[in-house]
Short mmCIF file of C-alpha atoms in Angstrom, two decimals:
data_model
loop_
_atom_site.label_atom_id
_atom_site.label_comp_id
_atom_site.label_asym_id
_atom_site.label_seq_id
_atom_site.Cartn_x
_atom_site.Cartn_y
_atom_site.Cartn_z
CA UNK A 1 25.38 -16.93 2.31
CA UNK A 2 28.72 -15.61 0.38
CA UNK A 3 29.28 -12.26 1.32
CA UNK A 4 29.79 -8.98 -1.10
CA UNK A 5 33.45 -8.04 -0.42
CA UNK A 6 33.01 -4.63 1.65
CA UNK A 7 35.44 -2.73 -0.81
CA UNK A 8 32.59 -3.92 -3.59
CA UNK A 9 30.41 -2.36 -0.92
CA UNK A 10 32.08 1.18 -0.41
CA UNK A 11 32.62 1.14 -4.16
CA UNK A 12 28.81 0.95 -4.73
CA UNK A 13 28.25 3.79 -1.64
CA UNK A 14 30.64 6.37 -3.46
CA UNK A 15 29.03 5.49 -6.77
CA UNK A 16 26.17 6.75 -5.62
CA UNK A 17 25.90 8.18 -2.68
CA UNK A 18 22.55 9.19 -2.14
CA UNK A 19 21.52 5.14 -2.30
CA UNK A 20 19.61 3.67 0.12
CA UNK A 21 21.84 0.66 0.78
CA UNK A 22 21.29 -2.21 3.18
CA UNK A 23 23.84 -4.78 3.91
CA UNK A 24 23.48 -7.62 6.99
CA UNK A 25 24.67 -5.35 9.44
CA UNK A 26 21.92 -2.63 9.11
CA UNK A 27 19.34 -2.59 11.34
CA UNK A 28 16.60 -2.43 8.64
CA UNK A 29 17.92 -5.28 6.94
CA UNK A 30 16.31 -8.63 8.09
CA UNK A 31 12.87 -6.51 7.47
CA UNK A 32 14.13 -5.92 4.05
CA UNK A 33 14.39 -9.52 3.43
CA UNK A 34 10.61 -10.08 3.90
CA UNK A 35 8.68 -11.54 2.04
CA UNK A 36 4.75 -12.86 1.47
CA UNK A 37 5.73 -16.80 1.67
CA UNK A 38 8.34 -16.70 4.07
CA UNK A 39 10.34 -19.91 2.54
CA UNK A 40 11.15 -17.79 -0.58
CA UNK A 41 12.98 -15.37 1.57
CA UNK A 42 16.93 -15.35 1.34
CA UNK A 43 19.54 -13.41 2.69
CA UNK A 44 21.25 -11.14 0.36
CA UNK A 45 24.83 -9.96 0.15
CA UNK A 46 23.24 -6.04 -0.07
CA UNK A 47 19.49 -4.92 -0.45
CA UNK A 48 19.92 -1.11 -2.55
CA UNK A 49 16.38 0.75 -3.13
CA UNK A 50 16.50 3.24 -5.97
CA UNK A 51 14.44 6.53 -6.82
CA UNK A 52 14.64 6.67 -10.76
CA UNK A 53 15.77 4.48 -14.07
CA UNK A 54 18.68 6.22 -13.89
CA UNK A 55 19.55 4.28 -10.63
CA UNK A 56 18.46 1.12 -11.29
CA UNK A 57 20.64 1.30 -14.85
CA UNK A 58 23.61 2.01 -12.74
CA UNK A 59 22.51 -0.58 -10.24
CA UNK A 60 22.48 -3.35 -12.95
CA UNK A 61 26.07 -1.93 -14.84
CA UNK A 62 27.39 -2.34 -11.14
CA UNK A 63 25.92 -5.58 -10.50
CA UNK A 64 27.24 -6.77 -13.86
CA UNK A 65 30.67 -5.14 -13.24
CA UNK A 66 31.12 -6.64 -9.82
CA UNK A 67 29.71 -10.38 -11.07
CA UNK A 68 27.04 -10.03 -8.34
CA UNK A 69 23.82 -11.99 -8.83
CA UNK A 70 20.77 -10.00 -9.16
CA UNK A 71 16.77 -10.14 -7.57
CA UNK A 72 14.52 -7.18 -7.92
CA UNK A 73 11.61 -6.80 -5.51
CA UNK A 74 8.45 -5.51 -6.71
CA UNK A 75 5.85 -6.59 -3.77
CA UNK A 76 7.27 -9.35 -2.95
CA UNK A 77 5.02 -11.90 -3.31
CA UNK A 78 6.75 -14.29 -6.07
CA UNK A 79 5.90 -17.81 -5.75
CA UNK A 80 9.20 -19.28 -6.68
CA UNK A 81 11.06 -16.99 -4.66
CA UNK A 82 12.42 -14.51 -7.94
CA UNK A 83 12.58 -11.51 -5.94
CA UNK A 84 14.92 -13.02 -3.60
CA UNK A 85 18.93 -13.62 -3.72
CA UNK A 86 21.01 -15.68 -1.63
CA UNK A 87 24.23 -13.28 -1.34
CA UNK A 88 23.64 -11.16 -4.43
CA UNK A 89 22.08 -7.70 -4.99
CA UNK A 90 18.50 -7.68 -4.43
CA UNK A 91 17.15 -3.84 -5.96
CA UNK A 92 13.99 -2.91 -4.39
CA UNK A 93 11.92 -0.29 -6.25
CA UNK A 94 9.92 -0.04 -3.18
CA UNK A 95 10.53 3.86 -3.54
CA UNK A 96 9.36 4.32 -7.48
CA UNK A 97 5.46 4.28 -6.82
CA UNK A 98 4.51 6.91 -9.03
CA UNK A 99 0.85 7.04 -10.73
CA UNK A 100 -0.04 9.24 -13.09
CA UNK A 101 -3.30 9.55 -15.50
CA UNK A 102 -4.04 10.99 -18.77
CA UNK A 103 -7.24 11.97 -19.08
CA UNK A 104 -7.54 12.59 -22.34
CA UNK A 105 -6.04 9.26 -23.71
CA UNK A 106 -6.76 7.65 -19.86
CA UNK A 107 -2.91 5.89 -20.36
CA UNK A 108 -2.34 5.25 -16.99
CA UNK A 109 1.78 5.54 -16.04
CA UNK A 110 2.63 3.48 -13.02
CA UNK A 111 6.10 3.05 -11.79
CA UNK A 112 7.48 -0.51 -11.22
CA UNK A 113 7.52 -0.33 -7.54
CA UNK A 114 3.94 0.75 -7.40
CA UNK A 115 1.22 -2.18 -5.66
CA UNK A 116 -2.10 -2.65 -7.55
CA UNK A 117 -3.97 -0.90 -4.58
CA UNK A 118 -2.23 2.26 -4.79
CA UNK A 119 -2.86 2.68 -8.32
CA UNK A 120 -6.37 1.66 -7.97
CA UNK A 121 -6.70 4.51 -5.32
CA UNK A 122 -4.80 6.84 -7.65
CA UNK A 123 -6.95 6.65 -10.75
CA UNK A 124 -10.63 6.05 -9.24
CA UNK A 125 -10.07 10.00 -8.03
CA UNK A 126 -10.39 10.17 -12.33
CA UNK A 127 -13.30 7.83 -12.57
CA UNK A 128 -10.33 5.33 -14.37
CA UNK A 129 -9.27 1.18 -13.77
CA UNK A 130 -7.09 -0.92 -15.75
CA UNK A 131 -6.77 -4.41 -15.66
CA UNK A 132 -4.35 -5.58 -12.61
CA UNK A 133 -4.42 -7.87 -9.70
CA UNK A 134 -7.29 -8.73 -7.43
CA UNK A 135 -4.81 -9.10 -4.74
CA UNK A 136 -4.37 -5.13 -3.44
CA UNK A 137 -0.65 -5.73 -1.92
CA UNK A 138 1.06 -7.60 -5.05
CA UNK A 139 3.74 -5.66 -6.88
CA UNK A 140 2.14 -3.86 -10.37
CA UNK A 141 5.15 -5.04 -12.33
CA UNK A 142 5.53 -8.88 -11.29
CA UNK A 143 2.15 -9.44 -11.99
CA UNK A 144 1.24 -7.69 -15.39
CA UNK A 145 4.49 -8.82 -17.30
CA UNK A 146 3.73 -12.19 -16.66
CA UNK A 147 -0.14 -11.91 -17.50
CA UNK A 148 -2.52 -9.82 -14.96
CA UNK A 149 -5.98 -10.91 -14.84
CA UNK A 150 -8.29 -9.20 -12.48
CA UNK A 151 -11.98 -7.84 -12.67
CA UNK A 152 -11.98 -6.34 -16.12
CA UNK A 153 -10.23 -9.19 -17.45
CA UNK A 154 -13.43 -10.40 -19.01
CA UNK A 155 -14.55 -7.25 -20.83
CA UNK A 156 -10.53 -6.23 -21.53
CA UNK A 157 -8.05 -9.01 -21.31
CA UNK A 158 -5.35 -9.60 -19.47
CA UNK A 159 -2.67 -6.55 -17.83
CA UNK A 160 -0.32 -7.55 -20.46
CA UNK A 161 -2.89 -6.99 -23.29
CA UNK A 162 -3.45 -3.59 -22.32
CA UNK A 163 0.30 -2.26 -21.83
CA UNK A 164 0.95 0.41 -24.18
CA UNK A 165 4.62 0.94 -23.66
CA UNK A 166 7.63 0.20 -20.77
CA UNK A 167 10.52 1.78 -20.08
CA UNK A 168 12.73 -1.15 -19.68
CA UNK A 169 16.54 -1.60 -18.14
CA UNK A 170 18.28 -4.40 -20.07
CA UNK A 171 20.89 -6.34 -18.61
CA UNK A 172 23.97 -4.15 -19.97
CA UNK A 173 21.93 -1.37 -17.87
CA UNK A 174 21.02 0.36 -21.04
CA UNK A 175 17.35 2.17 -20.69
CA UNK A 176 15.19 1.91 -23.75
CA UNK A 177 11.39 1.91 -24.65
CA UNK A 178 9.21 -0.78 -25.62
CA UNK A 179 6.13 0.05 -27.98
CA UNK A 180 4.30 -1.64 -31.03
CA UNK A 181 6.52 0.89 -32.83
CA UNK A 182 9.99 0.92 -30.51
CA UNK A 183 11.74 -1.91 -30.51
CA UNK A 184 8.61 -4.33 -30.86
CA UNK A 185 10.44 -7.51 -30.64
CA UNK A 186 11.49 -6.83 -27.12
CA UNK A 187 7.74 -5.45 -26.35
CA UNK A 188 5.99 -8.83 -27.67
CA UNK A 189 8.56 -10.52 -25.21
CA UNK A 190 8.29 -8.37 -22.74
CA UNK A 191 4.35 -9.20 -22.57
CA UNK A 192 4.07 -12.26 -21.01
CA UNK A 193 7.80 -12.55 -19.85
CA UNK A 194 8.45 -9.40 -19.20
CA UNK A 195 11.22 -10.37 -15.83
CA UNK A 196 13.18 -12.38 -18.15
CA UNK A 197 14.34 -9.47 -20.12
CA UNK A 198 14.80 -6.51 -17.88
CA UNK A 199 13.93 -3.78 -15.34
CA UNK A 200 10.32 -2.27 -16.14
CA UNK A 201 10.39 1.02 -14.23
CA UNK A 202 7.71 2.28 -15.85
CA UNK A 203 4.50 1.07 -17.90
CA UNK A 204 1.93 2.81 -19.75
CA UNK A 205 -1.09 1.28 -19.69
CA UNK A 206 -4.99 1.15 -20.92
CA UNK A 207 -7.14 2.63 -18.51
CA UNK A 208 -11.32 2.45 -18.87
CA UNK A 209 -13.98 4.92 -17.63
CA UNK A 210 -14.77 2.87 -14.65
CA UNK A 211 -17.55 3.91 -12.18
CA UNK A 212 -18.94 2.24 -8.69
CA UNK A 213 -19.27 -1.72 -8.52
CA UNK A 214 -21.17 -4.21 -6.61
CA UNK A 215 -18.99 -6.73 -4.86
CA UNK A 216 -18.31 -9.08 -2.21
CA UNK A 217 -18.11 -12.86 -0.85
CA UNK A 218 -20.96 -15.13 -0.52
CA UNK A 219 -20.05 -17.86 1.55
CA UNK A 220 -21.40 -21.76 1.56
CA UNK A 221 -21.42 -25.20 2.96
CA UNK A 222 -19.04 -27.69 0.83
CA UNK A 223 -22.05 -29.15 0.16
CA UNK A 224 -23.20 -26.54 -2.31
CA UNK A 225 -20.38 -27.38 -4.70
CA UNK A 226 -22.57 -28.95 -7.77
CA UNK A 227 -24.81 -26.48 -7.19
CA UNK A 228 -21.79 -23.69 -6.89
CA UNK A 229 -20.42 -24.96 -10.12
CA UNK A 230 -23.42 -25.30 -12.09
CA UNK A 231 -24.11 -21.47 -11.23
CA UNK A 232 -20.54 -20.29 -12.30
CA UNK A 233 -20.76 -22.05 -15.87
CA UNK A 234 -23.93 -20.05 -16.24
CA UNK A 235 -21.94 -17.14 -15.87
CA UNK A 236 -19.11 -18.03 -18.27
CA UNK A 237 -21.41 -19.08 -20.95
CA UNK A 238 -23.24 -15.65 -20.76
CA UNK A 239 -20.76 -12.64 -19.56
CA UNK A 240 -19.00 -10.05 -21.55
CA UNK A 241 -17.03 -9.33 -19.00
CA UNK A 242 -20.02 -7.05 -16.60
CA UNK A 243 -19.86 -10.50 -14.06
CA UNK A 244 -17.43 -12.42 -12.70
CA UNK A 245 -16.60 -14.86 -9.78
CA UNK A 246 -13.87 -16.50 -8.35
CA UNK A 247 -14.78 -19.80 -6.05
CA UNK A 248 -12.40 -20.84 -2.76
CA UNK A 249 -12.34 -23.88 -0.84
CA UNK A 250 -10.81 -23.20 2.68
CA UNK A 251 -11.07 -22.85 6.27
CA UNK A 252 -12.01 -19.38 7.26
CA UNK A 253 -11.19 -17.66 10.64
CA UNK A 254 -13.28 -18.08 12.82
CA UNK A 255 -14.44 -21.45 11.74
CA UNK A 256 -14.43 -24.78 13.00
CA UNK A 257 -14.90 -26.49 9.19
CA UNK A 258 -14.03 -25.80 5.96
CA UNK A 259 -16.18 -23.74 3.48
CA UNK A 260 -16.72 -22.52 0.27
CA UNK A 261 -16.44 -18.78 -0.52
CA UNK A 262 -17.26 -17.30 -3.97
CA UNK A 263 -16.42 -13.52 -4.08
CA UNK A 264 -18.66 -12.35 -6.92
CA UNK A 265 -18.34 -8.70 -8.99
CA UNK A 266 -20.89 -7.54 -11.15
CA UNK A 267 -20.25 -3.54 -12.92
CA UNK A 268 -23.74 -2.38 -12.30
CA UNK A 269 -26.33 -1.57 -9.75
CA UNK A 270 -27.15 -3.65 -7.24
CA UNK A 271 -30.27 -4.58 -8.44
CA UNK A 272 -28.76 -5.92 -11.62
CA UNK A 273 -26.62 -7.51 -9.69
CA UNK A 274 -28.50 -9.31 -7.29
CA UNK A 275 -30.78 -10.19 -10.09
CA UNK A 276 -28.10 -11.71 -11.96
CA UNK A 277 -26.52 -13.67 -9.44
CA UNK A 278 -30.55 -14.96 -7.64
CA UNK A 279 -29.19 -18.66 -8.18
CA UNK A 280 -26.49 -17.74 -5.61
CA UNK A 281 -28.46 -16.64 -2.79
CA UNK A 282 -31.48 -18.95 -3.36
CA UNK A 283 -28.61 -21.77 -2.10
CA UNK A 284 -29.21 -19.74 1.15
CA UNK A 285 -25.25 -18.15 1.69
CA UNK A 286 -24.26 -18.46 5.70
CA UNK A 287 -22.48 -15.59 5.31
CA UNK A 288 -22.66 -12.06 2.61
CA UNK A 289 -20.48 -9.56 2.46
CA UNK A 290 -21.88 -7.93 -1.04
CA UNK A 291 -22.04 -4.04 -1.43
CA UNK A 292 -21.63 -1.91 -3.43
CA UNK A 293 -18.15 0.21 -3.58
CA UNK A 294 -15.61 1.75 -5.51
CA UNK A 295 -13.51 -0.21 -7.75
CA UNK A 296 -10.55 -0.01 -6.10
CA UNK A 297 -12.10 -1.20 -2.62
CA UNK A 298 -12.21 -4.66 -4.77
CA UNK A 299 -9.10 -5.51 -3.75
CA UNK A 300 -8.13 -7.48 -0.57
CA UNK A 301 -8.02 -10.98 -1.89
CA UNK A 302 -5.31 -12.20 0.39
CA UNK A 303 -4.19 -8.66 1.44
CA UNK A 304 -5.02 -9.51 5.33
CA UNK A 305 -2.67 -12.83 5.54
CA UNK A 306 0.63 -12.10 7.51
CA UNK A 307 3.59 -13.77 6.19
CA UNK A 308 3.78 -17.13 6.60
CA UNK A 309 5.42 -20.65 5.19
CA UNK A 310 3.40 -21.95 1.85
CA UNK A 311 3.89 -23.40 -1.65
CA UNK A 312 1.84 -22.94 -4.54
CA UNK A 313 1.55 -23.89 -7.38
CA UNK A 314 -1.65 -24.05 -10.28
CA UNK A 315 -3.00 -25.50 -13.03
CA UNK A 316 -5.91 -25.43 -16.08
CA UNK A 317 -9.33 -26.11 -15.42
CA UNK A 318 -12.13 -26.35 -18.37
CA UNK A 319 -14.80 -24.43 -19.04
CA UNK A 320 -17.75 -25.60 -18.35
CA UNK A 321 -16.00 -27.05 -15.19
CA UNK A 322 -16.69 -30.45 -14.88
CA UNK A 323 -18.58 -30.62 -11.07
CA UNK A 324 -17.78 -34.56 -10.62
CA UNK A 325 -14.36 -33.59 -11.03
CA UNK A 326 -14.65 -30.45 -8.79
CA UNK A 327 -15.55 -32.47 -6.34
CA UNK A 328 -13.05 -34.98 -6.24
CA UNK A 329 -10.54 -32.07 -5.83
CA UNK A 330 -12.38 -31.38 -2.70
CA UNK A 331 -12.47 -34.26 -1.32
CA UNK A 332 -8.25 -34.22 -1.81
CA UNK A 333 -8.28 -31.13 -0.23
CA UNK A 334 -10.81 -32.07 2.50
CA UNK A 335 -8.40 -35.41 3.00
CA UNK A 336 -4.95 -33.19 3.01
CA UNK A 337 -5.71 -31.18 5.77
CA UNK A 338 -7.31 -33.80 7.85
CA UNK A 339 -3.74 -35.41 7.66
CA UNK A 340 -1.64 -32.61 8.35
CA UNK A 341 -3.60 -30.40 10.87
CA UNK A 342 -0.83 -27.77 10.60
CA UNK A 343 -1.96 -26.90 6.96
CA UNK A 344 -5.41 -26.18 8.08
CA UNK A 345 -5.38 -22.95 5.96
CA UNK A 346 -4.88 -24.07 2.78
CA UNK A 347 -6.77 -22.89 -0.12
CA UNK A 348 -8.02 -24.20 -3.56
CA UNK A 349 -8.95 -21.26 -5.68
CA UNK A 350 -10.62 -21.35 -8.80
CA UNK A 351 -10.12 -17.79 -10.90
CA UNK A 352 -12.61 -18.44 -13.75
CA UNK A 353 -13.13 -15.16 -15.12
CA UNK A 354 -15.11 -14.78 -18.23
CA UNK A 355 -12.68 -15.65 -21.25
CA UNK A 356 -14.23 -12.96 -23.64
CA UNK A 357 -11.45 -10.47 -23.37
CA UNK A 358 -8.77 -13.31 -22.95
CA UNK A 359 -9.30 -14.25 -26.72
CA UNK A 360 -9.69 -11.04 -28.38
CA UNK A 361 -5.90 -11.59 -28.40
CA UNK A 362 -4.04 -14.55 -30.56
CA UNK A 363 -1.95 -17.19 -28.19
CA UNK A 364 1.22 -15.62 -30.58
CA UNK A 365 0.22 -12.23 -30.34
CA UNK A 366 2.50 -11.62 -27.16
CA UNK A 367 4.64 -14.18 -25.23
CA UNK A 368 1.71 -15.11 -22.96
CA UNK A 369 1.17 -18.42 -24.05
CA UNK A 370 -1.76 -19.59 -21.63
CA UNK A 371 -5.30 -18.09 -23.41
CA UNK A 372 -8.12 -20.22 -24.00
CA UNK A 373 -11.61 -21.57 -22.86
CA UNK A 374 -10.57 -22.50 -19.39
CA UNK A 375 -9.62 -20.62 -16.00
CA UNK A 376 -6.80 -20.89 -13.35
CA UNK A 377 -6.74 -23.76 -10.43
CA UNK A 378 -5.17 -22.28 -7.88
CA UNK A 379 -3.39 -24.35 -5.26
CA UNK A 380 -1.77 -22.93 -1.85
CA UNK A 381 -0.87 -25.10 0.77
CA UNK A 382 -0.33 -22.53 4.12
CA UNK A 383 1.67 -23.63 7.25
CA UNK A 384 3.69 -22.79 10.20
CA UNK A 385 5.89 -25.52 11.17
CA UNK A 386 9.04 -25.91 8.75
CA UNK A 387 9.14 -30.13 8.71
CA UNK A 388 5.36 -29.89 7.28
CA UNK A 389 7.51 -28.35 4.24
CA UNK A 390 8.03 -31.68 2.54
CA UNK A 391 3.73 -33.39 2.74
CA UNK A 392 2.98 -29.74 1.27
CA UNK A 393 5.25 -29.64 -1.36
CA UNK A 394 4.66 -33.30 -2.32
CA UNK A 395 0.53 -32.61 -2.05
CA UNK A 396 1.07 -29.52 -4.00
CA UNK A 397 2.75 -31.55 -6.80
CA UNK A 398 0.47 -34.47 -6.61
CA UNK A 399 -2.78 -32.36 -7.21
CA UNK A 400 -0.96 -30.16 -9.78
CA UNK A 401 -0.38 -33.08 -11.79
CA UNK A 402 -3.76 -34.29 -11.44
CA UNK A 403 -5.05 -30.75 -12.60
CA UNK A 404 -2.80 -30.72 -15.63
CA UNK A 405 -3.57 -34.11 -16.48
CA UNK A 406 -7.54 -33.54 -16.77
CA UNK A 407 -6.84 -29.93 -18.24
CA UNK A 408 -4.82 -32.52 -21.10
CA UNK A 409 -7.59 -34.75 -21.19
CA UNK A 410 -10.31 -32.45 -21.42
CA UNK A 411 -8.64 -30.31 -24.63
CA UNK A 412 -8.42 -33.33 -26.63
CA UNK A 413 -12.34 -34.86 -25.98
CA UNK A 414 -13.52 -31.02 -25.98
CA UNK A 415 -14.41 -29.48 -29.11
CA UNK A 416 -12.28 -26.74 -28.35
CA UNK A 417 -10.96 -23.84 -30.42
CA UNK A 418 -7.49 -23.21 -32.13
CA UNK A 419 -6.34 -21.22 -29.61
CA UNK A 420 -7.60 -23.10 -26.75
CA UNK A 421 -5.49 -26.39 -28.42
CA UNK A 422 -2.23 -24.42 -28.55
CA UNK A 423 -2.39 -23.71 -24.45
CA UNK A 424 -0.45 -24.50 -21.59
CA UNK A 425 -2.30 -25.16 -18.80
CA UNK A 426 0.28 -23.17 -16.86
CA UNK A 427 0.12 -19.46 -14.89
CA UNK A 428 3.50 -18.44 -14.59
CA UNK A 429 2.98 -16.20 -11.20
CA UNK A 430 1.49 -18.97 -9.46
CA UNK A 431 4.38 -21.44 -10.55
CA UNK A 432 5.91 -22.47 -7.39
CA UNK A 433 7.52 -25.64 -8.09
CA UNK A 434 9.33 -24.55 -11.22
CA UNK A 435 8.27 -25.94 -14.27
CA UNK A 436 10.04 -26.42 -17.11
CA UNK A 437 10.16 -23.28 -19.41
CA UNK A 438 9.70 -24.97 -22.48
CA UNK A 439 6.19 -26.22 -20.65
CA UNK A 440 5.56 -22.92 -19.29
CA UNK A 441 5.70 -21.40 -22.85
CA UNK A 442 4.34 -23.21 -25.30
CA UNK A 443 4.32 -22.31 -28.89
CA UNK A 444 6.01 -18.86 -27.72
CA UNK A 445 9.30 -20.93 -26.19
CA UNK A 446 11.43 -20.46 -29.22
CA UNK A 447 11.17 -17.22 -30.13
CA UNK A 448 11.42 -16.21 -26.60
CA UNK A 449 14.46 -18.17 -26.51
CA UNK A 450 15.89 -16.34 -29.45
CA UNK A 451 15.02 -12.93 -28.28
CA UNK A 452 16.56 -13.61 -24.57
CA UNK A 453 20.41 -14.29 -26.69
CA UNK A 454 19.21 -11.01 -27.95
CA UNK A 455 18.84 -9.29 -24.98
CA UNK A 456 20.13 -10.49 -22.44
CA UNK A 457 23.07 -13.18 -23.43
CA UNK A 458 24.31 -13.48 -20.05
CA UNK A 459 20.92 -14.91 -18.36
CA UNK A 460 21.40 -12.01 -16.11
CA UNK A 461 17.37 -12.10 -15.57
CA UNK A 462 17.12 -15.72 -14.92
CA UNK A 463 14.78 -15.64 -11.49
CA UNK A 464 11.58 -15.81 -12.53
CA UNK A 465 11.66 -18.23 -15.37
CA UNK A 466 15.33 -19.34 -16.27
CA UNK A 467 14.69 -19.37 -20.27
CA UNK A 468 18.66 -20.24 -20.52
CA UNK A 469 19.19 -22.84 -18.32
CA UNK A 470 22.26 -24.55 -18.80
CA UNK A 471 21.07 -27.79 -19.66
CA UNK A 472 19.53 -26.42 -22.95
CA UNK A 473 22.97 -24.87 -24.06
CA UNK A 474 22.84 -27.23 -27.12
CA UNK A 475 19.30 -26.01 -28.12
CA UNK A 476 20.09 -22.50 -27.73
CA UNK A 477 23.04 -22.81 -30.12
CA UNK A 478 21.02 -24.94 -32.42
CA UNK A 479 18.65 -21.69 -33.12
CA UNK A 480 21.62 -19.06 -33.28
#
C-alpha cells in the first residue's frame, strides 16, 4: 500500500477541520475498511466521511489537487471491489442518510449514503415505496445508478427509471443538477452509469402510494425444480407487476442438503395471494415463512450474512425459462460444492421479476442497456478459506459463460422483441469479474464514451466500470 504523504494529510485536516478523517493509524480504521465480500476490501492511504455536497466537492478538488486516487463507499457491497482503494482516498458518505418525502408530489429525496432499509422505514410512516433493492443493507446510490430492480420493478421499472433529478459532484468537484431539463445529457448517463460520472449526494425519486404486502419464502426439495419453473413462467406471462418471485438454489442453515427457496411477494391480501400462488403450496413447501407485513419489512435478502470471502458474478436468463436448462445449472451447482466442501454456501439466484415495467422504457432511453424479456442469473460462490479463491473464481467464470452463451442462443431462436435483441445479458452490480465495458453497454457504449471525455476527461471515476481504459485510447480519440 503507498502511503499519503502526512503533510498531504495535515493539509487535508486544516482544510477542513471538522472532517472525520481516518488514516492507518486510527483506531477506527481497519473497521472502516470493511466491506460485504471481504476480498474486495483494500487498505487505503486515508478513509474521510463527509456531512454535505459541499464536503464531498472539496473532497474530490483535494483528491484531484493532491493526484490521490479516489473510492467512494456507499454500503459497501460492490462486487468488483469499486468502493475500495488501495492507498488512495476512499470518501464514505456513511454520514449523509437523509430521507425526506413530499407528499404532495410523493418525490422521495434520499441522500447518497442512505441504505435501502432506512428509506423504506422512512417513507412507509407516509404510506410511500419506490423502486430500490431487495437487499435492506446495500447502499441507495450504488445500486439505483446502475439499474435498481426490486418489488415494484414489475408495475414501475427499474430505480433508475424513476429518478427525477441528482445532485451530482463531477470530477473537477463542481456540484450541479441533473434533470430531463438540467443538463440532460449528463442525467441520461447518469441513469444506468451513474458512478462513472460523479458523486450523487442526493436523488429525487418516484415514490407510489404503497400499502401492506404479503410476503415471504417458500422453501422446496431440488426436486421440485420443473415444477418450480413451470410455476414462475406462469407468473411472468400473467403479472403487471402485483406478483413476483425470485427462486434460490443453496444450502440453508441449519441444513444438511441443499434446497430450493423461492421468496414470493404479491401487493394484496392474503387471500389473493395465496390464491394466486395455490400451484406453490400444492408442491407441499418444507418450510413457509409467508405473512403479511409492511413493505419495508421486505427487505432482508442477504441482510443476515456476515462478511465473508465470495465472487460473483451474473448473467441473462430467458423468459419462459427453459426448465431442462435450469436444471443442468443445478446439477453444476450441486457438482461444485460437492468438490469444494468449503463453498458449501453458495447460491444460484434467479431474480425474474415481471418485465412489464422494465419495457415501458426504450433500451436508449437512459444508459441502462440491459431491458428485455428475460431476468437476472445470479451467481455467488461464498467461502472462508483464501486458496479456495482460485476453483471459485474459475467456477464463477465457467457458469457465467455458459449463462451468457444460452442467453445468446436463446435471443436469436426466440421470437423476441426489438428491444429484447439490442440487450446485454449483463447486470452491472453483480459484475464481479469485470467485463468488458463495451459488453457491459451495449448500444449505449458510445455515447457513454463521449459523454465521460465530457465529464470527466481524467477517468477520475473509473472504479465501477472503467469506460476509459487505456487500451481504448485510440477509440476514444477516434469519436472526439
Amino acid at each position: 500500500m503507498p502511503l499519503i504523504d502526512r503533510a498531504v494529510i495535515e493539509k487535508l485536516k486544516s482544510t477542513l477541520p471538522n472532517l472525520h478523517v481516518l488514516t492507518p493509524d486510527s483506531v477506527d480504521y481497519k473497521k472502516s475498511l470493511e466491506r460485504s465480500m471481504r476480498n474486495t476490501e483494500k487498505p487505503a492511504g486515508i478513509v474521510v466521511f463527509p456531512t454535505s455536497t459541499k464536503d464531498v466537492a472539496s473532497l474530490v478538488s483535494f483528491g484531484q489537487d493532491n493526484s490521490l486516487d479516489i473510492a467512494v463507499r456507499g454500503g459497501g457491497h460492490s462486487a468488483s471491489g469499486a468502493s475500495s482503494t488501495d492507498g488512495g482516498m476512499c470518501i464514505d458518505l456513511c454520514k449523509m442518510q437523509a430521507v425526506s418525502v413530499d407528499t404532495g408530489t410523493m418525490h422521495v429525496t434520499v441522500q447518497g449514503g442512505a441504505l435501502w432499509r432506512d428509506v423504506y422505514l422512512a417513507t412507509e410512516r407516509f404510506g410511500v415505496a419506490l423502486v430500490g433493492g431487495i437487499c435492506g443493507n446495500v447502499g441507495v446510490g450504488g445500486s439505483a445508478l446502475v439499474g435498481g430492480y426490486g418489488w415494484l420493478t414489475g408495475a414501475h421499472g427499474l430505480a433508475v427509471d424513476n429518478i427525477v433529478e441528482a445532485e451530482i459532484v463531477l470530477a473537477d468537484g463542481s456540484i450541479v443538477a441533473a434533470s430531463s431539463s438540467k443538463n440532460p445529457d449528463l442525467y441520461w448517463a447518469f441513469r444506468g452509469a451513474g458512478p462513472c460520472f460523479g458523486i450523487a449526494t442526493s436523488i429525487v425519486f418516484q415514490g407510489y402510494k404503497q400499502g401492506f404486502v404479503w410476503h415471504g419464502d417458500l422453501i422446496f426439495p431440488p426436486s421440485a425444480l420443473t415444477a418450480v419453473a413451470e410455476f414462475m413462467n406462469y407468473l411472468l406471462r400473467v403479472s403487471k407487476g402485483e406478483s413476483s418471485a425470485i427462486l434460490m438454489m443453496g444450502m440453508l442453515p441449519g441444513m444438511a442438503d441443499p434446497a430450493l427457496v423461492v421468496q414470493v411477494y404479491y401487493d394484496g391480501t392474503e387471500s389473493k395471494a395465496k390464491e394466486f400462488f395455490a400451484p406453490l403450496f400444492k408442491l407441499r413447501p418444507m418450510g413457509d415463512s409467508t405473512k403479511m407485513k409492511s413493505f419495508a419489512g421486505t427487505t432482508g435478502g442477504g441482510d443476515d450474512l456476515p462478511p465473508g470471502l465470495g465472487e460473483v458474478t451474473s448473467g441473462g436468463i430467458m423468459v419462459p425459462m427453459d426448465s431442462v436448462f435450469l436444471e443442468s445449472l443445478l446439477k453444476d451447482y450441486l457438482a461444485f460444492v460437492k468438490l469444494v466442501p468449503d463453498a458449501s454456501e453458495t447460491i444460484i439466484a434467479y431474480e425474474t421479476h415481471p418485465t412489464y415495467g422494465i419495457l415501458l422504457h426504450a433500451q436508449t432511453e437512459t444508459a441502462f442497456p440491459n431491458r428485455g424479456t428475460f431476468g437476472n442469473v445470479i451467481i455467488s460462490a461464498r467461502y472462508t478459506k483464501e486458496e479456495t479463491a482460485v476453483a471459485c473464481k474459475e467456477w464463477c467464470r465457467a457458469m457465467h459463460d455458459k449463462v451468457h452463451k444460452e442467453f445468446v442462443r436463446r435471443k436469436m431462436v426466440d421470437n423476441v422483441d426489438e428491444v429484447t435483441k439490442t440487450a446485454v445479458g449483463e447486470y452491472i452490480n453483480y459484475d464481479g469479474l469485470g467485463e468488458n465495458p463495451e459488453r457491459l453497454y451495449g448500444v449505449n457504449y458510445k455515447k457513454l464514451v463521449i459523454l465521460k471525455k465530457i465529464y470527466d476527461p481524467q477517468n477520475v471515476f473509473n472504479k465501477c466500470v472503467d469506460l476509459l481504459p487505456r487500451s481504448d485510447n485510440a477509440v476514444v480519440q477516434q469519436m472526439n
